[in-house]
Coordinates of C-alpha atoms and ligand atoms in Angstrom, one line a residue:
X1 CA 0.0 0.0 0.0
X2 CA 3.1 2.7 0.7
X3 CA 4.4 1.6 -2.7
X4 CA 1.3 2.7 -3.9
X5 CA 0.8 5.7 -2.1
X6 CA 4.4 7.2 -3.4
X7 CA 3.5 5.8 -6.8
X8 CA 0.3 7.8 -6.9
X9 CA 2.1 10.9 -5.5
X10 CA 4.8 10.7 -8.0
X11 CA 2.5 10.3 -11.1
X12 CA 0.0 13.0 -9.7
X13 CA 3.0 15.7 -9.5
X14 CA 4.1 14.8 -13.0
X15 CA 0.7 15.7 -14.5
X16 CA 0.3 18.7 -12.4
X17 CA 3.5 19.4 -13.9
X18 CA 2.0 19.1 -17.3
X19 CA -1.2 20.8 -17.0
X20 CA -1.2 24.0 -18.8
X21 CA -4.7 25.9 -18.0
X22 CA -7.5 26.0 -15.3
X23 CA -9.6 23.5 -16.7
X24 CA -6.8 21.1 -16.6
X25 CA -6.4 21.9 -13.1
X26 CA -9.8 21.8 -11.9
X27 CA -9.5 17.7 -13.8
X28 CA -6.5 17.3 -12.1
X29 CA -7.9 18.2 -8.7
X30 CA -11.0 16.3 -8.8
X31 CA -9.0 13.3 -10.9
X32 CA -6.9 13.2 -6.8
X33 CA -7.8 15.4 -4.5
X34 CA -11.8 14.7 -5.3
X35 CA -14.3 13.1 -3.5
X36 CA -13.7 10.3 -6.0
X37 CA -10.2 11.0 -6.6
X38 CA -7.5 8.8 -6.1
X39 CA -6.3 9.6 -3.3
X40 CA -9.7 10.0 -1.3
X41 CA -10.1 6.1 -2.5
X42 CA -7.1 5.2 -1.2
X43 CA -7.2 6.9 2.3
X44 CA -10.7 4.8 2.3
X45 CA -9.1 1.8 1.9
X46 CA -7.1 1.8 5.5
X47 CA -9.9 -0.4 6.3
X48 CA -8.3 -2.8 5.1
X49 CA -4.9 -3.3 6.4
X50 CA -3.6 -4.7 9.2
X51 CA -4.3 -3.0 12.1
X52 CA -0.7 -2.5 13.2
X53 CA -0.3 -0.9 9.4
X54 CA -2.8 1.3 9.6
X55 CA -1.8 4.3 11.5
X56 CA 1.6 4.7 9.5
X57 CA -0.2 4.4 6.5
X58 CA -2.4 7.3 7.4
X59 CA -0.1 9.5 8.3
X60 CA 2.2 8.7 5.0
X61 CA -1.1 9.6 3.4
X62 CA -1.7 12.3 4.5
X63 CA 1.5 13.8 4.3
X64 CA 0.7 12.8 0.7
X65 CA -2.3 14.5 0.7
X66 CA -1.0 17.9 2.4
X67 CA 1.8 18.0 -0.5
X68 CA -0.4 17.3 -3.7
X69 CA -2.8 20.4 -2.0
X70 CA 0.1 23.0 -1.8
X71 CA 1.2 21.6 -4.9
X72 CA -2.0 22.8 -6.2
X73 CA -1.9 25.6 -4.6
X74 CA 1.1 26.8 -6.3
X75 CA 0.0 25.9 -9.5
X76 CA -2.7 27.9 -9.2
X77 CA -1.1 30.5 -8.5
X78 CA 1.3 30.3 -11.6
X79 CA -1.5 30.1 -14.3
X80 CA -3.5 33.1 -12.7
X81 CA 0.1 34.8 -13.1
X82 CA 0.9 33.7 -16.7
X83 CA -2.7 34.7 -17.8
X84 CA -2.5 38.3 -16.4
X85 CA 0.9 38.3 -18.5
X86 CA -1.0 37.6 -21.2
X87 CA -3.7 39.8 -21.0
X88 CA -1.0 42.6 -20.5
X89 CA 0.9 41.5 -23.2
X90 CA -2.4 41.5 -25.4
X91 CA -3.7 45.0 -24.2
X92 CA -0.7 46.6 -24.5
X93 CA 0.1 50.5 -25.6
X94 CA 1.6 50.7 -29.1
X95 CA 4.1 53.5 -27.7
X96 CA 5.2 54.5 -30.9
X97 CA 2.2 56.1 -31.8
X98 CA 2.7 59.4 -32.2
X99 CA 1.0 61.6 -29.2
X100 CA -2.2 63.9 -29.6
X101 CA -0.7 67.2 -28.4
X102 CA -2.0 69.4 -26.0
X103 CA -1.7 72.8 -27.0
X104 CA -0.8 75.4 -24.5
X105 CA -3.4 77.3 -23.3
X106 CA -3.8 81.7 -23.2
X107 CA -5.3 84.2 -21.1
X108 CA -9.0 84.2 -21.1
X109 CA -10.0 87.7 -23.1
X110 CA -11.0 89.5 -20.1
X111 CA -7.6 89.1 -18.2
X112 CA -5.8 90.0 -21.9
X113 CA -8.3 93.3 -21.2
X114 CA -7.7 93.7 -17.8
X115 CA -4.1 93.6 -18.2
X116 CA -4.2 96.2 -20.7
X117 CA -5.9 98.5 -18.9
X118 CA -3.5 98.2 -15.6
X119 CA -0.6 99.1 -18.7
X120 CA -2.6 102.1 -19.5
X121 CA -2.9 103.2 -16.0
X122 CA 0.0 102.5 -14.7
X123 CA 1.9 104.7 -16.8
X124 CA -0.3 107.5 -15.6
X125 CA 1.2 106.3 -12.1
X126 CA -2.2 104.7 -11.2
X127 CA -1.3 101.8 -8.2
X128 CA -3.5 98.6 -8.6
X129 CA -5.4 98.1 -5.2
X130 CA -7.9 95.4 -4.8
X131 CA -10.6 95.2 -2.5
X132 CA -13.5 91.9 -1.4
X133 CA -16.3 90.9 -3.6
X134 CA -18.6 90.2 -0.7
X135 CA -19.1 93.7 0.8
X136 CA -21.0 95.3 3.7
X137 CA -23.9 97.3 3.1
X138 CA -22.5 100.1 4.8
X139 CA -19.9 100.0 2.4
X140 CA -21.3 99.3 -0.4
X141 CA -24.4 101.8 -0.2
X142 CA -24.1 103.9 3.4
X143 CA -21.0 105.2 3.1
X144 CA -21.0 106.1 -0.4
X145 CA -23.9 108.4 0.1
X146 CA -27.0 106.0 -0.2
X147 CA -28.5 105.8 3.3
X148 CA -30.8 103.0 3.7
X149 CA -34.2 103.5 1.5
X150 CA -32.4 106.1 -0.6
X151 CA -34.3 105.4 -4.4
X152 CA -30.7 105.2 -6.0
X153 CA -30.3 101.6 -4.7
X154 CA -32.7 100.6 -7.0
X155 CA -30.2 100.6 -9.8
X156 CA -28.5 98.3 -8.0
X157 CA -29.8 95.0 -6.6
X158 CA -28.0 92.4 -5.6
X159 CA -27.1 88.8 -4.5
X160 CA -27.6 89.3 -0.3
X161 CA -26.2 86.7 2.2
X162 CA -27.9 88.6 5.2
X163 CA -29.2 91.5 5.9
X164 CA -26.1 93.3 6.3
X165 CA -23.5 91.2 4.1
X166 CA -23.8 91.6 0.2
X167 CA -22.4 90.9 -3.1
X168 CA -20.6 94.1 -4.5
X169 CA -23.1 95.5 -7.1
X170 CA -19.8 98.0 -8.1
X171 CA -16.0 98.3 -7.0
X172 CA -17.0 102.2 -5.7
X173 CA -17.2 100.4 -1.8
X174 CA -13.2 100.4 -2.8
X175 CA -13.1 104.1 -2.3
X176 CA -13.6 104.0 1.0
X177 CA -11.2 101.3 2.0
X178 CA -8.4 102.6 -0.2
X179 CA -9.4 106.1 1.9
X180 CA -9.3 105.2 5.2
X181 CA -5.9 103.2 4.6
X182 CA -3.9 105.4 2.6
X183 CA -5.3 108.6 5.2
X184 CA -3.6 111.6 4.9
X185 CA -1.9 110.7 1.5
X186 CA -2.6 111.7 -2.2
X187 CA -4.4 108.7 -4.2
X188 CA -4.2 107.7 -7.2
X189 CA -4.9 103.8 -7.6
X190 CA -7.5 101.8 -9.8
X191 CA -9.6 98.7 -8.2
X192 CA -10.6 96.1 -10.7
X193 CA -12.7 93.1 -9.6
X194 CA -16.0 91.3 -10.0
X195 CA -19.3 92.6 -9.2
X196 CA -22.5 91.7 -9.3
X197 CA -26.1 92.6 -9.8
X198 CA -29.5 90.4 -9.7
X199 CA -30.5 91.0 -13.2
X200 CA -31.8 89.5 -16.5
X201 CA -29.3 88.6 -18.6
X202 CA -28.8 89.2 -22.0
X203 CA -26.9 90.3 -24.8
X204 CA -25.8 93.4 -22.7
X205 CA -25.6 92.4 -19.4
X206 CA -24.8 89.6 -17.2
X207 CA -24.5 88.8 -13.5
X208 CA -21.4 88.6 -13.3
X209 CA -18.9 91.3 -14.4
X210 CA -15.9 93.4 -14.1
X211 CA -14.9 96.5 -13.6
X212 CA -12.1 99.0 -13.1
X213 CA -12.8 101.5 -10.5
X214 CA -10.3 104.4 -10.8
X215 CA -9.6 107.1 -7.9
X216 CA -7.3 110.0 -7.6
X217 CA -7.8 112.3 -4.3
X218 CA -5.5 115.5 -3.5
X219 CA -5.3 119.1 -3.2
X220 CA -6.7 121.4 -6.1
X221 CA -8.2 117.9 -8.2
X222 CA -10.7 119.5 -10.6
X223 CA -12.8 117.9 -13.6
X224 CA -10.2 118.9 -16.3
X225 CA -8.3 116.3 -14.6
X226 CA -10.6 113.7 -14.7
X227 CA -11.3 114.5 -18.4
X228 CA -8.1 114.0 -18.9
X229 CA -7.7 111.3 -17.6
X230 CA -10.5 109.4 -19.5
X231 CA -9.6 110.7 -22.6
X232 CA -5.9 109.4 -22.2
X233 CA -7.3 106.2 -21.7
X234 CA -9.6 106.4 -24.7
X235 CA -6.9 107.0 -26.7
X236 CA -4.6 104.4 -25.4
X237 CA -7.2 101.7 -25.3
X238 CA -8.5 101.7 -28.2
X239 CA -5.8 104.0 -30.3
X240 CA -8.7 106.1 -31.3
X241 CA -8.0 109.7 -32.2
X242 CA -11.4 111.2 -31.7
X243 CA -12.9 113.0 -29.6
X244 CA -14.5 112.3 -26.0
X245 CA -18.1 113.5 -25.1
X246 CA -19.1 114.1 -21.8
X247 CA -22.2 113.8 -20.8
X248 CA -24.1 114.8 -17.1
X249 CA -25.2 112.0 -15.2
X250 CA -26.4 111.2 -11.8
X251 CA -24.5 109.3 -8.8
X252 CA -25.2 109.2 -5.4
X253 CA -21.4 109.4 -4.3
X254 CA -19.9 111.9 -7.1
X255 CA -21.1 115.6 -7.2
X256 CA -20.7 116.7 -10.2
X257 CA -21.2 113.5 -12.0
X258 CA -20.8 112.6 -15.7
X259 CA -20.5 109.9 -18.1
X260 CA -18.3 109.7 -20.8
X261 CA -18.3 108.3 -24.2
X262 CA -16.0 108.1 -27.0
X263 CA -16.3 108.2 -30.6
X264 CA -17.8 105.0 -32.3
X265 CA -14.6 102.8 -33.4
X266 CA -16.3 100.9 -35.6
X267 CA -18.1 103.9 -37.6
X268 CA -16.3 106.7 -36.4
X269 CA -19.7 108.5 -36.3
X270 CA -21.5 107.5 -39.5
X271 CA -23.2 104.8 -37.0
X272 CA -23.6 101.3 -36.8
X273 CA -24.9 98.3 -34.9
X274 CA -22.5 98.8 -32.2
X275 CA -23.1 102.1 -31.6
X276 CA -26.5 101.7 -31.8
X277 CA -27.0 104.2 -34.6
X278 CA -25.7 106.9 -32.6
X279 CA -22.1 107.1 -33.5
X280 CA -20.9 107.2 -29.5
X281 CA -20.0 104.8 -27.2
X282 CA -20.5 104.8 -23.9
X283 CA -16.9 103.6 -21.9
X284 CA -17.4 104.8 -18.1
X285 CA -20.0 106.5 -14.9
X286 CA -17.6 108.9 -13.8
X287 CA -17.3 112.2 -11.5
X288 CA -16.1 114.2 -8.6
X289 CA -15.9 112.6 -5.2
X290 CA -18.7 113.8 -3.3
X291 CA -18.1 115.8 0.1
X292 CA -20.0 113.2 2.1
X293 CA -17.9 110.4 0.7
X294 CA -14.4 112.2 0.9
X295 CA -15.4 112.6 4.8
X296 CA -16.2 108.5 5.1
X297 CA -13.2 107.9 3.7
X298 CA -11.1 110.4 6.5
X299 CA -10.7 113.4 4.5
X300 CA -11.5 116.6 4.9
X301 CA -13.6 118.3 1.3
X302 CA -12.8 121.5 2.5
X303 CA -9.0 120.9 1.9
X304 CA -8.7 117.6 -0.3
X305 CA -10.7 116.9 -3.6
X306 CA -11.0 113.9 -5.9
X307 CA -12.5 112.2 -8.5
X308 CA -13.7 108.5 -9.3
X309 CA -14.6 106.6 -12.5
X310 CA -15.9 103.0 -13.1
X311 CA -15.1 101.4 -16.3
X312 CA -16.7 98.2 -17.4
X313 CA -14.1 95.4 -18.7
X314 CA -16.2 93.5 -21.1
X315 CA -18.1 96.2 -22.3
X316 CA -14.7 97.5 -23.8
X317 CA -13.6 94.7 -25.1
X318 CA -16.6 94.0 -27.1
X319 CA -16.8 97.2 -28.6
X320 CA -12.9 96.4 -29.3
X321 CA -13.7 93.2 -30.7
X322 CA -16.7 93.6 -32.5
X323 CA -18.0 90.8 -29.9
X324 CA -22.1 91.1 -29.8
X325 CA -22.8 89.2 -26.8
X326 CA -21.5 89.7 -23.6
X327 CA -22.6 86.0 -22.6
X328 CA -20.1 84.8 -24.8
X329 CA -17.5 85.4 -22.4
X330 CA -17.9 82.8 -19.4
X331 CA -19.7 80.3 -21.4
X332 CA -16.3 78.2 -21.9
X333 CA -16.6 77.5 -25.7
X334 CA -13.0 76.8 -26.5
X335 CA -14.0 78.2 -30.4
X336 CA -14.8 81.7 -28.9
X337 CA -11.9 81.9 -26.5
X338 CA -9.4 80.4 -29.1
X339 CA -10.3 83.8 -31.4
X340 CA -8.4 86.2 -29.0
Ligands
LIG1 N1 -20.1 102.6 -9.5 C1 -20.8 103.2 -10.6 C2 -21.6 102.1 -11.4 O1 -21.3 100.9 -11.1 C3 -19.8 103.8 -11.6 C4 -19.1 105.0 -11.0 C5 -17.9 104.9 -10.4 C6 -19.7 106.3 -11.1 C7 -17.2 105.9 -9.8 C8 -19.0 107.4 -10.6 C9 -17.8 107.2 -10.0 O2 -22.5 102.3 -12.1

């Protein structure tokens, strides 16, 4: 029976040896290890020995039987390893495809216009001061001459958090933070930045927008200075040699206030679509600081002066660009953005 026993170990390890897949395995495994397997028969059969024979004949077997189980083990483990070779080896990446490339990407129009109005400001010796989006009401109305209730608000609604704690319909609230820090010095900085307004949107307007507030307080500051100022800008911006119109306007924190528009630079005054017929465009709400805000920001009307302007970013740049749809610009599309 022990000659048998290493006889059927020996012939059972060669054909493991052999086998070359898992379904020769599992015929292997049932073929010994089974319930009818060979060896299972033959660990039956200690019935039938001698009595004295019997317990070294069941421990040889199942010494037996503990080696042909690792040995399956082990084969196991080797196909499952040579068929994920295979399946790498049959999946692989042809590396000497030539790659898709991946262009290098630009600056989003509105920082390209952004950008170019800090240029043209900076030269005039404008400083580049930025201030939150989420604003106070008190700074964002109170302070800048619109008391609570005070009709002008109107032109202004926006996105509220509380009661007290806004979205900044403007980048004016700036004035009075670049005031109260730069207290008793001459200013002369622009704050761009976001704002927003609770609005329909459309062709002309969005929610969302830029803009680039300009400020200059010190002694003797008069209008002329301000006109200046804008029609530099003009100018520079969009290398236009016309002329600048001035118009009077109304704003709770300037006193005189005005707004100012340029010659059309598509028509130059014949009119178009852009211009609306009208051969002017209009580029920026503009005037001289009120009193009431000179004194919230810490300085005295009676000795200092000022003036403020707020320029719209897109607006510009559509007019620069011909663009006739100021959603264009945050909607993503790669074949509008590409264009500039
Ligand atoms: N804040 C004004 C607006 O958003 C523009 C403005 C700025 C007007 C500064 C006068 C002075 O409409």
């Amino acid at each position: 029976m022990l000659e048998q026993l290493s006889q059927l170990e020996k012939e059972s390890l060669a054909t493991l040896a052999a086998v070359e897949n898992g379904d020769a395995l599992a015929e292997w495994n049932k073929r010994y290890l089974g319930k009818k397997g060979a060896l299972t028969q033959m660990l039956r059969s200690v019935g039938q020995l001698p009595k004295e024979e019997r317990p070294a004949f069941g421990q040889a077997a199942n010494e037996v039987k503990m080696a042909l189980e690792a040995a399956y083990e082990t084969k196991a483990e080797e196909l499952r390893l040579a068929e994920m070779a295979q399946e790498l080896e049959q999946g692989a990446l042809d590396v000497t495809l030539p790659g898709r490339p991946i262009g290098p990407g630009h600056l989003h129009i509105t920082t390209q216009t952004l950008r170019q109005i800090y240029a043209i400001f900076a030269q005039m010796g404008f400083q580049v001061y930025e201030s939150p989006d989420v604003e106070t009401d008190e700074l964002n109305f109170e302070l800048l001459n619109m008391p609570p209730h005070h009709p002008a608000r109107d032109m202004w609604d926006t996105f509220w958090v509380n009661d007290q704690v806004l979205l900044r319909t403007h980048t004016s609230p700036g004035q009075i933070r670049v005031m109260r820090e730069q207290y008793p010095d001459p200013i002369r900085v622009i704050l761009p930045g976001k704002c927003y307004r609770y609005e329909q949107i459309t062709a002309r307007a969005e929610h969302q927008f830029y803009q680039v507030e300009g400020l200059a307080v010190g002694h003797g500051i008069s209008m002329t200075d301000l006109i200046g100022t804008l029609t530099e800008f003009a100018h520079r911006f969009y290398g236009a040699e016309g002329r600048i119109r001035i118009r009077s306007s109304y704003f709770p924190f300037t006193e005189p206030s005005i707004e100012a528009d340029i010659d059309c630079i598509i028509c130059h005054g014949e009119g178009c679509r852009v211009c609306k017929y009208s051969g002017w465009l209009e580029i920026c709400g503009a005037g001289m600081v009120h009193p009431v805000v000179l004194e919230n920001g810490g300085y005295d009307p009676e000795e200092w002066s000022g003036f403020a302007f707020g320029l719209g970013v897109e607006r510009p740049a559509m007019l620069k660009y011909d663009i006739d749809d100021i959603r264009l610009f945050y909607e993503n599309d790669l074949r509008f953005l590409r264009q500039f």
